Amino acid sequence: GENVEQHPSTLSVQEGDSAVIKCTYSDSASNYFPWYKQELGKRPQLIIDIRSNVGEKKDQRIAVTLNKTAKHFSLHITETQPEDSAVYFCAATPYDKVIFGPGTSLSVIP
Amino acid sequence: DVKVTQSSRYLVKRTGEKVFLECVQDMDHENMFWYRQDPGLGLRLIYFSYDVKMKEKGDIPEGYSVSREKKERFSLILESASTNQTSMYLCASSRPGQALEQYFGPGTRLTVT
């Protein structure tokens, strides 16, 4: 089945710096790649997604890139702010399933 | 606005008890999912359902079963609770198709003693 790896598991950055989280997947049937943010004590919420026919997508300070050949995709957050502190999950979607990575705990230090 | 609700935020049960976790969504979504969330392991899929009375095993179905008698309700059942099932349980729902934004419930923190 699908296996999603995610790195790093923890990440600390200074406010204003950029943060990058990388994921790999194994099942070539996956063609939709969402990213979820989970703040402490809250439910995960979708923040951005990318489909396999697109290489990059941006939404304000957040961007995702996808290399379908290499089965890599990444989340980039620029000009980080304290409210970006959370756990971020990448996911791959073989057929109708959603398989999540283990998560990255991001801390933005003011 | 999609609402996914779960029957309890916190639950404490004894080893061997039968445990029911209920999830209800109000957006007429066909797909419903049960995950457990453990530190360092992310969200692991237990079971999912694409329609009423339909269920599919996820990655870690052992020790669990599910029931979907109505479209809006998806129940997770621990037949005989064990301490290694102590975890956060999250329910989610989505529309069918491959662009699957999942809407999550608030979670149930289950402790088995």
mmCIF file with all atom_site columns, C-alpha atoms in Angstrom:
data_model
loop_
_atom_site.group_PDB
_atom_site.id
_atom_site.type_symbol
_atom_site.label_atom_id
_atom_site.label_alt_id
_atom_site.label_comp_id
_atom_site.label_asym_id
_atom_site.label_entity_id
_atom_site.label_seq_id
_atom_site.pdbx_PDB_ins_code
_atom_site.Cartn_x
_atom_site.Cartn_y
_atom_site.Cartn_z
_atom_site.occupancy
_atom_site.B_iso_or_equiv
_atom_site.pdbx_formal_charge
_atom_site.auth_seq_id
_atom_site.auth_comp_id
_atom_site.auth_asym_id
_atom_site.auth_atom_id
_atom_site.pdbx_PDB_model_num
ATOM 1   C CA . GLY A 1 1   ? 0.000   0.000  0.000   1.00 0.00 ? 1   GLY A CA 1
ATOM 2   C CA . GLU A 1 2   ? 0.851   3.674  -0.032  1.00 0.00 ? 2   GLU A CA 1
ATOM 3   C CA . ASN A 1 3   ? 3.614   4.855  2.285   1.00 0.00 ? 3   ASN A CA 1
ATOM 4   C CA . VAL A 1 4   ? 4.135   8.554  2.989   1.00 0.00 ? 4   VAL A CA 1
ATOM 5   C CA . GLU A 1 5   ? 7.324   9.751  4.629   1.00 0.00 ? 5   GLU A CA 1
ATOM 6   C CA . GLN A 1 6   ? 7.731   13.267 5.993   1.00 0.00 ? 6   GLN A CA 1
ATOM 7   C CA . HIS A 1 7   ? 10.793  15.231 7.147   1.00 0.00 ? 7   HIS A CA 1
ATOM 8   C CA . PRO A 1 8   ? 11.751  16.778 9.430   1.00 0.00 ? 8   PRO A CA 1
ATOM 9   C CA . SER A 1 9   ? 9.683   15.580 12.369  1.00 0.00 ? 9   SER A CA 1
ATOM 10  C CA . THR A 1 10  ? 10.359  18.833 14.234  1.00 0.00 ? 10  THR A CA 1
ATOM 11  C CA . LEU A 1 11  ? 11.372  22.246 12.935  1.00 0.00 ? 11  LEU A CA 1
ATOM 12  C CA . SER A 1 12  ? 12.160  25.475 14.744  1.00 0.00 ? 12  SER A CA 1
ATOM 13  C CA . VAL A 1 13  ? 12.565  28.744 12.870  1.00 0.00 ? 13  VAL A CA 1
ATOM 14  C CA . GLN A 1 14  ? 12.883  32.388 13.794  1.00 0.00 ? 14  GLN A CA 1
ATOM 15  C CA . GLU A 1 15  ? 9.918   34.587 13.027  1.00 0.00 ? 15  GLU A CA 1
ATOM 16  C CA . GLY A 1 16  ? 10.270  35.929 9.497   1.00 0.00 ? 16  GLY A CA 1
ATOM 17  C CA . ASP A 1 17  ? 12.385  33.025 8.244   1.00 0.00 ? 17  ASP A CA 1
ATOM 18  C CA . SER A 1 18  ? 11.165  30.379 5.808   1.00 0.00 ? 18  SER A CA 1
ATOM 19  C CA . ALA A 1 19  ? 10.184  26.810 6.647   1.00 0.00 ? 19  ALA A CA 1
ATOM 20  C CA . VAL A 1 20  ? 10.279  23.820 4.314   1.00 0.00 ? 20  VAL A CA 1
ATOM 21  C CA . ILE A 1 21  ? 8.701   20.423 4.927   1.00 0.00 ? 21  ILE A CA 1
ATOM 22  C CA . LYS A 1 22  ? 9.346   17.552 2.538   1.00 0.00 ? 22  LYS A CA 1
ATOM 23  C CA . CYS A 1 23  ? 7.332   14.420 1.807   1.00 0.00 ? 23  CYS A CA 1
ATOM 24  C CA . THR A 1 24  ? 7.751   11.352 -0.360  1.00 0.00 ? 24  THR A CA 1
ATOM 25  C CA . TYR A 1 25  ? 5.160   8.804  -1.413  1.00 0.00 ? 25  TYR A CA 1
ATOM 26  C CA . SER A 1 26  ? 5.309   5.371  -2.983  1.00 0.00 ? 26  SER A CA 1
ATOM 27  C CA . ASP A 1 27  ? 2.087   4.700  -4.920  1.00 0.00 ? 27  ASP A CA 1
ATOM 28  C CA . SER A 1 28  ? 2.049   6.214  -8.400  1.00 0.00 ? 28  SER A CA 1
ATOM 29  C CA . ALA A 1 29  ? -1.772  6.038  -8.312  1.00 0.00 ? 29  ALA A CA 1
ATOM 30  C CA . SER A 1 30  ? -1.745  9.071  -6.009  1.00 0.00 ? 30  SER A CA 1
ATOM 31  C CA . ASN A 1 31  ? -2.569  12.229 -7.925  1.00 0.00 ? 31  ASN A CA 1
ATOM 32  C CA . TYR A 1 32  ? -3.828  14.599 -5.265  1.00 0.00 ? 32  TYR A CA 1
ATOM 33  C CA . PHE A 1 33  ? -1.646  15.848 -2.408  1.00 0.00 ? 33  PHE A CA 1
ATOM 34  C CA . PRO A 1 34  ? -3.196  17.871 0.407   1.00 0.00 ? 34  PRO A CA 1
ATOM 35  C CA . TRP A 1 35  ? -1.510  19.526 3.369   1.00 0.00 ? 35  TRP A CA 1
ATOM 36  C CA . TYR A 1 36  ? -3.252  19.820 6.732   1.00 0.00 ? 36  TYR A CA 1
ATOM 37  C CA . LYS A 1 37  ? -2.415  22.047 9.677   1.00 0.00 ? 37  LYS A CA 1
ATOM 38  C CA . GLN A 1 38  ? -3.314  21.012 13.205  1.00 0.00 ? 38  GLN A CA 1
ATOM 39  C CA . GLU A 1 39  ? -2.990  23.615 15.924  1.00 0.00 ? 39  GLU A CA 1
ATOM 40  C CA . LEU A 1 40  ? -2.639  22.419 19.490  1.00 0.00 ? 40  LEU A CA 1
ATOM 41  C CA . GLY A 1 41  ? -5.871  20.883 20.730  1.00 0.00 ? 41  GLY A CA 1
ATOM 42  C CA . LYS A 1 42  ? -7.698  21.469 17.456  1.00 0.00 ? 42  LYS A CA 1
ATOM 43  C CA . ARG A 1 43  ? -8.754  19.357 14.513  1.00 0.00 ? 43  ARG A CA 1
ATOM 44  C CA . PRO A 1 44  ? -6.651  19.139 11.315  1.00 0.00 ? 44  PRO A CA 1
ATOM 45  C CA . GLN A 1 45  ? -7.681  21.583 8.597   1.00 0.00 ? 45  GLN A CA 1
ATOM 46  C CA . LEU A 1 46  ? -6.754  21.707 4.943   1.00 0.00 ? 46  LEU A CA 1
ATOM 47  C CA . ILE A 1 47  ? -4.437  24.617 4.119   1.00 0.00 ? 47  ILE A CA 1
ATOM 48  C CA . ILE A 1 48  ? -3.367  23.906 0.549   1.00 0.00 ? 48  ILE A CA 1
ATOM 49  C CA . ASP A 1 49  ? -3.398  21.096 -1.987  1.00 0.00 ? 49  ASP A CA 1
ATOM 50  C CA . ILE A 1 50  ? -1.895  20.252 -5.358  1.00 0.00 ? 50  ILE A CA 1
ATOM 51  C CA . ARG A 1 51  ? -2.908  17.934 -8.164  1.00 0.00 ? 51  ARG A CA 1
ATOM 52  C CA . SER A 1 52  ? -0.487  15.865 -10.201 1.00 0.00 ? 52  SER A CA 1
ATOM 53  C CA . ASN A 1 53  ? -0.926  17.884 -13.382 1.00 0.00 ? 53  ASN A CA 1
ATOM 54  C CA . VAL A 1 54  ? 0.525   20.954 -11.636 1.00 0.00 ? 54  VAL A CA 1
ATOM 55  C CA . GLY A 1 55  ? 4.120   21.455 -10.508 1.00 0.00 ? 55  GLY A CA 1
ATOM 56  C CA . GLU A 1 56  ? 3.630   24.334 -8.104  1.00 0.00 ? 56  GLU A CA 1
ATOM 57  C CA . LYS A 1 57  ? 0.825   26.190 -6.360  1.00 0.00 ? 57  LYS A CA 1
ATOM 58  C CA . LYS A 1 58  ? 0.928   29.323 -4.206  1.00 0.00 ? 58  LYS A CA 1
ATOM 59  C CA . ASP A 1 59  ? -1.472  30.867 -1.722  1.00 0.00 ? 59  ASP A CA 1
ATOM 60  C CA . GLN A 1 60  ? -0.084  33.993 -0.097  1.00 0.00 ? 60  GLN A CA 1
ATOM 61  C CA . ARG A 1 61  ? 2.826   32.877 2.131   1.00 0.00 ? 61  ARG A CA 1
ATOM 62  C CA . ILE A 1 62  ? 2.322   29.166 1.449   1.00 0.00 ? 62  ILE A CA 1
ATOM 63  C CA . ALA A 1 63  ? 3.460   27.233 -1.605  1.00 0.00 ? 63  ALA A CA 1
ATOM 64  C CA . VAL A 1 64  ? 3.574   23.576 -2.542  1.00 0.00 ? 64  VAL A CA 1
ATOM 65  C CA . THR A 1 65  ? 5.746   21.934 -5.157  1.00 0.00 ? 65  THR A CA 1
ATOM 66  C CA . LEU A 1 66  ? 5.359   18.482 -6.663  1.00 0.00 ? 66  LEU A CA 1
ATOM 67  C CA . ASN A 1 67  ? 7.828   16.290 -8.531  1.00 0.00 ? 67  ASN A CA 1
ATOM 68  C CA . LYS A 1 68  ? 5.699   13.378 -9.667  1.00 0.00 ? 68  LYS A CA 1
ATOM 69  C CA . THR A 1 69  ? 8.592   11.586 -11.348 1.00 0.00 ? 69  THR A CA 1
ATOM 70  C CA . ALA A 1 70  ? 10.590  11.502 -8.140  1.00 0.00 ? 70  ALA A CA 1
ATOM 71  C CA . LYS A 1 71  ? 7.456   11.125 -5.985  1.00 0.00 ? 71  LYS A CA 1
ATOM 72  C CA . HIS A 1 72  ? 8.422   14.145 -3.856  1.00 0.00 ? 72  HIS A CA 1
ATOM 73  C CA . PHE A 1 73  ? 6.333   17.087 -2.730  1.00 0.00 ? 73  PHE A CA 1
ATOM 74  C CA . SER A 1 74  ? 7.100   19.954 -0.392  1.00 0.00 ? 74  SER A CA 1
ATOM 75  C CA . LEU A 1 75  ? 5.441   22.706 1.624   1.00 0.00 ? 75  LEU A CA 1
ATOM 76  C CA . HIS A 1 76  ? 7.119   26.105 1.771   1.00 0.00 ? 76  HIS A CA 1
ATOM 77  C CA . ILE A 1 77  ? 6.089   28.775 4.259   1.00 0.00 ? 77  ILE A CA 1
ATOM 78  C CA . THR A 1 78  ? 7.689   32.198 3.846   1.00 0.00 ? 78  THR A CA 1
ATOM 79  C CA . GLU A 1 79  ? 7.838   35.062 6.369   1.00 0.00 ? 79  GLU A CA 1
ATOM 80  C CA . THR A 1 80  ? 6.791   32.741 9.172   1.00 0.00 ? 80  THR A CA 1
ATOM 81  C CA . GLN A 1 81  ? 4.694   34.090 12.012  1.00 0.00 ? 81  GLN A CA 1
ATOM 82  C CA . PRO A 1 82  ? 4.037   32.710 15.517  1.00 0.00 ? 82  PRO A CA 1
ATOM 83  C CA . GLU A 1 83  ? 0.547   31.632 14.442  1.00 0.00 ? 83  GLU A CA 1
ATOM 84  C CA . ASP A 1 84  ? 2.154   29.271 11.930  1.00 0.00 ? 84  ASP A CA 1
ATOM 85  C CA . SER A 1 85  ? 3.264   27.130 14.888  1.00 0.00 ? 85  SER A CA 1
ATOM 86  C CA . ALA A 1 86  ? 1.415   23.819 14.535  1.00 0.00 ? 86  ALA A CA 1
ATOM 87  C CA . VAL A 1 87  ? 1.772   20.255 13.348  1.00 0.00 ? 87  VAL A CA 1
ATOM 88  C CA . TYR A 1 88  ? 1.666   19.930 9.573   1.00 0.00 ? 88  TYR A CA 1
ATOM 89  C CA . PHE A 1 89  ? 0.645   16.721 7.807   1.00 0.00 ? 89  PHE A CA 1
ATOM 90  C CA . CYS A 1 90  ? 1.194   15.915 4.174   1.00 0.00 ? 90  CYS A CA 1
ATOM 91  C CA . ALA A 1 91  ? -0.929  13.251 2.507   1.00 0.00 ? 91  ALA A CA 1
ATOM 92  C CA . ALA A 1 92  ? -1.178  11.213 -0.654  1.00 0.00 ? 92  ALA A CA 1
ATOM 93  C CA . THR A 1 93  ? -4.405  9.859  -2.072  1.00 0.00 ? 93  THR A CA 1
ATOM 94  C CA . PRO A 1 94  ? -4.274  6.508  -3.846  1.00 0.00 ? 94  PRO A CA 1
ATOM 95  C CA . TYR A 1 95  ? -7.808  6.062  -5.207  1.00 0.00 ? 95  TYR A CA 1
ATOM 96  C CA . ASP A 1 96  ? -10.243 7.404  -2.586  1.00 0.00 ? 96  ASP A CA 1
ATOM 97  C CA . LYS A 1 97  ? -8.049  6.808  0.452   1.00 0.00 ? 97  LYS A CA 1
ATOM 98  C CA . VAL A 1 98  ? -6.051  9.523  2.176   1.00 0.00 ? 98  VAL A CA 1
ATOM 99  C CA . ILE A 1 99  ? -2.747  8.363  3.640   1.00 0.00 ? 99  ILE A CA 1
ATOM 100 C CA . PHE A 1 100 ? -1.028  10.834 5.938   1.00 0.00 ? 100 PHE A CA 1
ATOM 101 C CA . GLY A 1 101 ? 2.608   11.355 6.737   1.00 0.00 ? 101 GLY A CA 1
ATOM 102 C CA . PRO A 1 102 ? 3.693   11.242 10.396  1.00 0.00 ? 102 PRO A CA 1
ATOM 103 C CA . GLY A 1 103 ? 3.634   15.029 10.762  1.00 0.00 ? 103 GLY A CA 1
ATOM 104 C CA . THR A 1 104 ? 6.065   17.892 11.322  1.00 0.00 ? 104 THR A CA 1
ATOM 105 C CA . SER A 1 105 ? 5.883   19.988 14.462  1.00 0.00 ? 105 SER A CA 1
ATOM 106 C CA . LEU A 1 106 ? 6.772   23.552 13.470  1.00 0.00 ? 106 LEU A CA 1
ATOM 107 C CA . SER A 1 107 ? 7.690   26.112 16.102  1.00 0.00 ? 107 SER A CA 1
ATOM 108 C CA . VAL A 1 108 ? 8.101   29.746 15.110  1.00 0.00 ? 108 VAL A CA 1
ATOM 109 C CA . ILE A 1 109 ? 10.160  31.626 17.669  1.00 0.00 ? 109 ILE A CA 1
ATOM 110 C CA . PRO A 1 110 ? 9.215   35.305 18.073  1.00 0.00 ? 110 PRO A CA 1
ATOM 111 C CA . ASP B 2 1   ? -20.307 25.135 6.936   1.00 0.00 ? 1   ASP B CA 1
ATOM 112 C CA . VAL B 2 2   ? -19.483 21.482 7.364   1.00 0.00 ? 2   VAL B CA 1
ATOM 113 C CA . LYS B 2 3   ? -19.929 20.099 10.800  1.00 0.00 ? 3   LYS B CA 1
ATOM 114 C CA . VAL B 2 4   ? -18.510 16.808 11.927  1.00 0.00 ? 4   VAL B CA 1
ATOM 115 C CA . THR B 2 5   ? -19.279 15.941 15.512  1.00 0.00 ? 5   THR B CA 1
ATOM 116 C CA . GLN B 2 6   ? -18.113 13.120 17.733  1.00 0.00 ? 6   GLN B CA 1
ATOM 117 C CA . SER B 2 7   ? -20.046 11.781 20.673  1.00 0.00 ? 7   SER B CA 1
ATOM 118 C CA . SER B 2 8   ? -17.409 12.366 23.352  1.00 0.00 ? 8   SER B CA 1
ATOM 119 C CA . ARG B 2 9   ? -14.276 14.510 23.733  1.00 0.00 ? 9   ARG B CA 1
ATOM 120 C CA . TYR B 2 10  ? -12.875 12.343 26.527  1.00 0.00 ? 10  TYR B CA 1
ATOM 121 C CA . LEU B 2 11  ? -13.621 8.725  27.398  1.00 0.00 ? 11  LEU B CA 1
ATOM 122 C CA . VAL B 2 12  ? -12.160 6.385  29.997  1.00 0.00 ? 12  VAL B CA 1
ATOM 123 C CA . LYS B 2 13  ? -12.870 2.658  29.692  1.00 0.00 ? 13  LYS B CA 1
ATOM 124 C CA . ARG B 2 14  ? -11.630 -0.524 31.300  1.00 0.00 ? 14  ARG B CA 1
ATOM 125 C CA . THR B 2 15  ? -9.749  -3.311 29.548  1.00 0.00 ? 15  THR B CA 1
ATOM 126 C CA . GLY B 2 16  ? -12.170 -5.756 27.965  1.00 0.00 ? 16  GLY B CA 1
ATOM 127 C CA . GLU B 2 17  ? -15.085 -3.336 27.682  1.00 0.00 ? 17  GLU B CA 1
ATOM 128 C CA . LYS B 2 18  ? -16.920 -2.838 24.396  1.00 0.00 ? 18  LYS B CA 1
ATOM 129 C CA . VAL B 2 19  ? -16.555 0.772  23.310  1.00 0.00 ? 19  VAL B CA 1
ATOM 130 C CA . PHE B 2 20  ? -18.628 2.735  20.811  1.00 0.00 ? 20  PHE B CA 1
ATOM 131 C CA . LEU B 2 21  ? -17.370 5.962  19.238  1.00 0.00 ? 21  LEU B CA 1
ATOM 132 C CA . GLU B 2 22  ? -19.961 7.855  17.224  1.00 0.00 ? 22  GLU B CA 1
ATOM 133 C CA . CYS B 2 23  ? -19.429 10.321 14.407  1.00 0.00 ? 23  CYS B CA 1
ATOM 134 C CA . VAL B 2 24  ? -22.093 12.401 12.697  1.00 0.00 ? 24  VAL B CA 1
ATOM 135 C CA . GLN B 2 25  ? -21.732 14.764 9.728   1.00 0.00 ? 25  GLN B CA 1
ATOM 136 C CA . ASP B 2 26  ? -24.349 17.150 8.413   1.00 0.00 ? 26  ASP B CA 1
ATOM 137 C CA . MET B 2 27  ? -23.142 17.765 4.845   1.00 0.00 ? 27  MET B CA 1
ATOM 138 C CA . ASP B 2 28  ? -24.526 14.669 3.130   1.00 0.00 ? 28  ASP B CA 1
ATOM 139 C CA . HIS B 2 29  ? -20.994 13.396 2.474   1.00 0.00 ? 29  HIS B CA 1
ATOM 140 C CA . GLU B 2 30  ? -20.703 9.910  1.052   1.00 0.00 ? 30  GLU B CA 1
ATOM 141 C CA . ASN B 2 31  ? -17.223 9.204  2.421   1.00 0.00 ? 31  ASN B CA 1
ATOM 142 C CA . MET B 2 32  ? -16.461 8.792  6.091   1.00 0.00 ? 32  MET B CA 1
ATOM 143 C CA . PHE B 2 33  ? -13.234 7.783  7.804   1.00 0.00 ? 33  PHE B CA 1
ATOM 144 C CA . TRP B 2 34  ? -11.890 6.794  11.197  1.00 0.00 ? 34  TRP B CA 1
ATOM 145 C CA . TYR B 2 35  ? -8.281  7.558  12.151  1.00 0.00 ? 35  TYR B CA 1
ATOM 146 C CA . ARG B 2 36  ? -6.242  7.199  15.268  1.00 0.00 ? 36  ARG B CA 1
ATOM 147 C CA . GLN B 2 37  ? -3.596  9.788  16.048  1.00 0.00 ? 37  GLN B CA 1
ATOM 148 C CA . ASP B 2 38  ? -0.515  8.913  18.072  1.00 0.00 ? 38  ASP B CA 1
ATOM 149 C CA . PRO B 2 39  ? 2.617   11.042 18.608  1.00 0.00 ? 39  PRO B CA 1
ATOM 150 C CA . GLY B 2 40  ? 5.195   10.459 15.902  1.00 0.00 ? 40  GLY B CA 1
ATOM 151 C CA . LEU B 2 41  ? 2.857   8.234  13.893  1.00 0.00 ? 41  LEU B CA 1
ATOM 152 C CA . GLY B 2 42  ? 0.523   10.813 12.411  1.00 0.00 ? 42  GLY B CA 1
ATOM 153 C CA . LEU B 2 43  ? -3.000  9.898  11.421  1.00 0.00 ? 43  LEU B CA 1
ATOM 154 C CA . ARG B 2 44  ? -3.448  6.209  10.685  1.00 0.00 ? 44  ARG B CA 1
ATOM 155 C CA . LEU B 2 45  ? -6.527  5.017  8.848   1.00 0.00 ? 45  LEU B CA 1
ATOM 156 C CA . ILE B 2 46  ? -8.546  2.389  10.701  1.00 0.00 ? 46  ILE B CA 1
ATOM 157 C CA . TYR B 2 47  ? -11.645 1.991  8.504   1.00 0.00 ? 47  TYR B CA 1
ATOM 158 C CA . PHE B 2 48  ? -13.497 3.975  5.885   1.00 0.00 ? 48  PHE B CA 1
ATOM 159 C CA . SER B 2 49  ? -16.853 3.874  4.193   1.00 0.00 ? 49  SER B CA 1
ATOM 160 C CA . TYR B 2 50  ? -18.015 5.098  0.792   1.00 0.00 ? 50  TYR B CA 1
ATOM 161 C CA . ASP B 2 51  ? -21.708 4.502  1.344   1.00 0.00 ? 51  ASP B CA 1
ATOM 162 C CA . VAL B 2 52  ? -24.329 3.223  3.730   1.00 0.00 ? 52  VAL B CA 1
ATOM 163 C CA . LYS B 2 53  ? -23.669 -0.335 4.886   1.00 0.00 ? 53  LYS B CA 1
ATOM 164 C CA . MET B 2 54  ? -20.355 -0.296 3.072   1.00 0.00 ? 54  MET B CA 1
ATOM 165 C CA . LYS B 2 55  ? -16.977 -0.499 4.824   1.00 0.00 ? 55  LYS B CA 1
ATOM 166 C CA . GLU B 2 56  ? -13.367 -0.994 3.875   1.00 0.00 ? 56  GLU B CA 1
ATOM 167 C CA . LYS B 2 57  ? -10.382 -1.796 6.055   1.00 0.00 ? 57  LYS B CA 1
ATOM 168 C CA . GLY B 2 58  ? -7.707  0.819  6.390   1.00 0.00 ? 58  GLY B CA 1
ATOM 169 C CA . ASP B 2 59  ? -4.126  0.265  7.485   1.00 0.00 ? 59  ASP B CA 1
ATOM 170 C CA . ILE B 2 60  ? -4.757  -0.771 11.112  1.00 0.00 ? 60  ILE B CA 1
ATOM 171 C CA . PRO B 2 61  ? -8.195  -2.440 11.390  1.00 0.00 ? 61  PRO B CA 1
ATOM 172 C CA . GLU B 2 62  ? -7.228  -5.114 13.924  1.00 0.00 ? 62  GLU B CA 1
ATOM 173 C CA . GLY B 2 63  ? -9.269  -4.878 17.112  1.00 0.00 ? 63  GLY B CA 1
ATOM 174 C CA . TYR B 2 64  ? -11.823 -2.521 15.551  1.00 0.00 ? 64  TYR B CA 1
ATOM 175 C CA . SER B 2 65  ? -15.054 -2.773 13.608  1.00 0.00 ? 65  SER B CA 1
ATOM 176 C CA . VAL B 2 66  ? -17.392 -0.158 12.148  1.00 0.00 ? 66  VAL B CA 1
ATOM 177 C CA . SER B 2 67  ? -21.030 0.359  11.382  1.00 0.00 ? 67  SER B CA 1
ATOM 178 C CA . ARG B 2 68  ? -22.711 2.673  8.894   1.00 0.00 ? 68  ARG B CA 1
ATOM 179 C CA . GLU B 2 69  ? -26.467 2.244  8.995   1.00 0.00 ? 69  GLU B CA 1
ATOM 180 C CA . LYS B 2 70  ? -27.220 5.839  7.972   1.00 0.00 ? 70  LYS B CA 1
ATOM 181 C CA . LYS B 2 71  ? -25.362 8.129  5.605   1.00 0.00 ? 71  LYS B CA 1
ATOM 182 C CA . GLU B 2 72  ? -24.643 10.753 8.237   1.00 0.00 ? 72  GLU B CA 1
ATOM 183 C CA . ARG B 2 73  ? -23.423 8.414  10.970  1.00 0.00 ? 73  ARG B CA 1
ATOM 184 C CA . PHE B 2 74  ? -20.281 6.278  11.147  1.00 0.00 ? 74  PHE B CA 1
ATOM 185 C CA . SER B 2 75  ? -19.545 4.319  14.311  1.00 0.00 ? 75  SER B CA 1
ATOM 186 C CA . LEU B 2 76  ? -16.246 2.844  15.434  1.00 0.00 ? 76  LEU B CA 1
ATOM 187 C CA . ILE B 2 77  ? -16.446 -0.164 17.742  1.00 0.00 ? 77  ILE B CA 1
ATOM 188 C CA . LEU B 2 78  ? -13.724 -1.558 19.949  1.00 0.00 ? 78  LEU B CA 1
ATOM 189 C CA . GLU B 2 79  ? -14.959 -5.084 20.579  1.00 0.00 ? 79  GLU B CA 1
ATOM 190 C CA . SER B 2 80  ? -12.759 -5.652 23.631  1.00 0.00 ? 80  SER B CA 1
ATOM 191 C CA . ALA B 2 81  ? -10.776 -2.566 24.565  1.00 0.00 ? 81  ALA B CA 1
ATOM 192 C CA . SER B 2 82  ? -7.082  -2.978 25.312  1.00 0.00 ? 82  SER B CA 1
ATOM 193 C CA . THR B 2 83  ? -4.530  -0.560 26.756  1.00 0.00 ? 83  THR B CA 1
ATOM 194 C CA . ASN B 2 84  ? -2.757  -0.250 23.393  1.00 0.00 ? 84  ASN B CA 1
ATOM 195 C CA . GLN B 2 85  ? -5.936  1.306  22.009  1.00 0.00 ? 85  GLN B CA 1
ATOM 196 C CA . THR B 2 86  ? -5.466  4.334  24.229  1.00 0.00 ? 86  THR B CA 1
ATOM 197 C CA . SER B 2 87  ? -5.264  7.114  21.663  1.00 0.00 ? 87  SER B CA 1
ATOM 198 C CA . MET B 2 88  ? -6.906  10.119 20.047  1.00 0.00 ? 88  MET B CA 1
ATOM 199 C CA . TYR B 2 89  ? -9.590  9.026  17.565  1.00 0.00 ? 89  TYR B CA 1
ATOM 200 C CA . LEU B 2 90  ? -10.549 11.347 14.733  1.00 0.00 ? 90  LEU B CA 1
ATOM 201 C CA . CYS B 2 91  ? -13.482 10.984 12.401  1.00 0.00 ? 91  CYS B CA 1
ATOM 202 C CA . ALA B 2 92  ? -13.571 12.688 9.001   1.00 0.00 ? 92  ALA B CA 1
ATOM 203 C CA . SER B 2 93  ? -15.937 13.007 6.063   1.00 0.00 ? 93  SER B CA 1
ATOM 204 C CA . SER B 2 94  ? -15.590 14.062 2.437   1.00 0.00 ? 94  SER B CA 1
ATOM 205 C CA . ARG B 2 95  ? -17.387 14.150 -0.874  1.00 0.00 ? 95  ARG B CA 1
ATOM 206 C CA . PRO B 2 96  ? -16.641 11.310 -3.286  1.00 0.00 ? 96  PRO B CA 1
ATOM 207 C CA . GLY B 2 97  ? -13.932 11.653 -5.916  1.00 0.00 ? 97  GLY B CA 1
ATOM 208 C CA . GLN B 2 98  ? -10.223 12.184 -5.888  1.00 0.00 ? 98  GLN B CA 1
ATOM 209 C CA . ALA B 2 99  ? -10.070 15.834 -4.788  1.00 0.00 ? 99  ALA B CA 1
ATOM 210 C CA . LEU B 2 100 ? -10.787 14.936 -1.235  1.00 0.00 ? 100 LEU B CA 1
ATOM 211 C CA . GLU B 2 101 ? -10.845 17.753 1.259   1.00 0.00 ? 101 GLU B CA 1
ATOM 212 C CA . GLN B 2 102 ? -11.518 15.980 4.515   1.00 0.00 ? 102 GLN B CA 1
ATOM 213 C CA . TYR B 2 103 ? -13.476 17.627 7.271   1.00 0.00 ? 103 TYR B CA 1
ATOM 214 C CA . PHE B 2 104 ? -12.468 16.399 10.680  1.00 0.00 ? 104 PHE B CA 1
ATOM 215 C CA . GLY B 2 105 ? -14.363 16.054 13.903  1.00 0.00 ? 105 GLY B CA 1
ATOM 216 C CA . PRO B 2 106 ? -12.917 17.415 17.157  1.00 0.00 ? 106 PRO B CA 1
ATOM 217 C CA . GLY B 2 107 ? -11.557 14.034 18.224  1.00 0.00 ? 107 GLY B CA 1
ATOM 218 C CA . THR B 2 108 ? -12.163 11.655 21.121  1.00 0.00 ? 108 THR B CA 1
ATOM 219 C CA . ARG B 2 109 ? -9.360  11.079 23.585  1.00 0.00 ? 109 ARG B CA 1
ATOM 220 C CA . LEU B 2 110 ? -9.841  7.469  24.705  1.00 0.00 ? 110 LEU B CA 1
ATOM 221 C CA . THR B 2 111 ? -8.006  6.081  27.697  1.00 0.00 ? 111 THR B CA 1
ATOM 222 C CA . VAL B 2 112 ? -8.178  2.349  28.390  1.00 0.00 ? 112 VAL B CA 1
ATOM 223 C CA . THR B 2 113 ? -7.097  1.365  31.891  1.00 0.00 ? 113 THR B CA 1
#
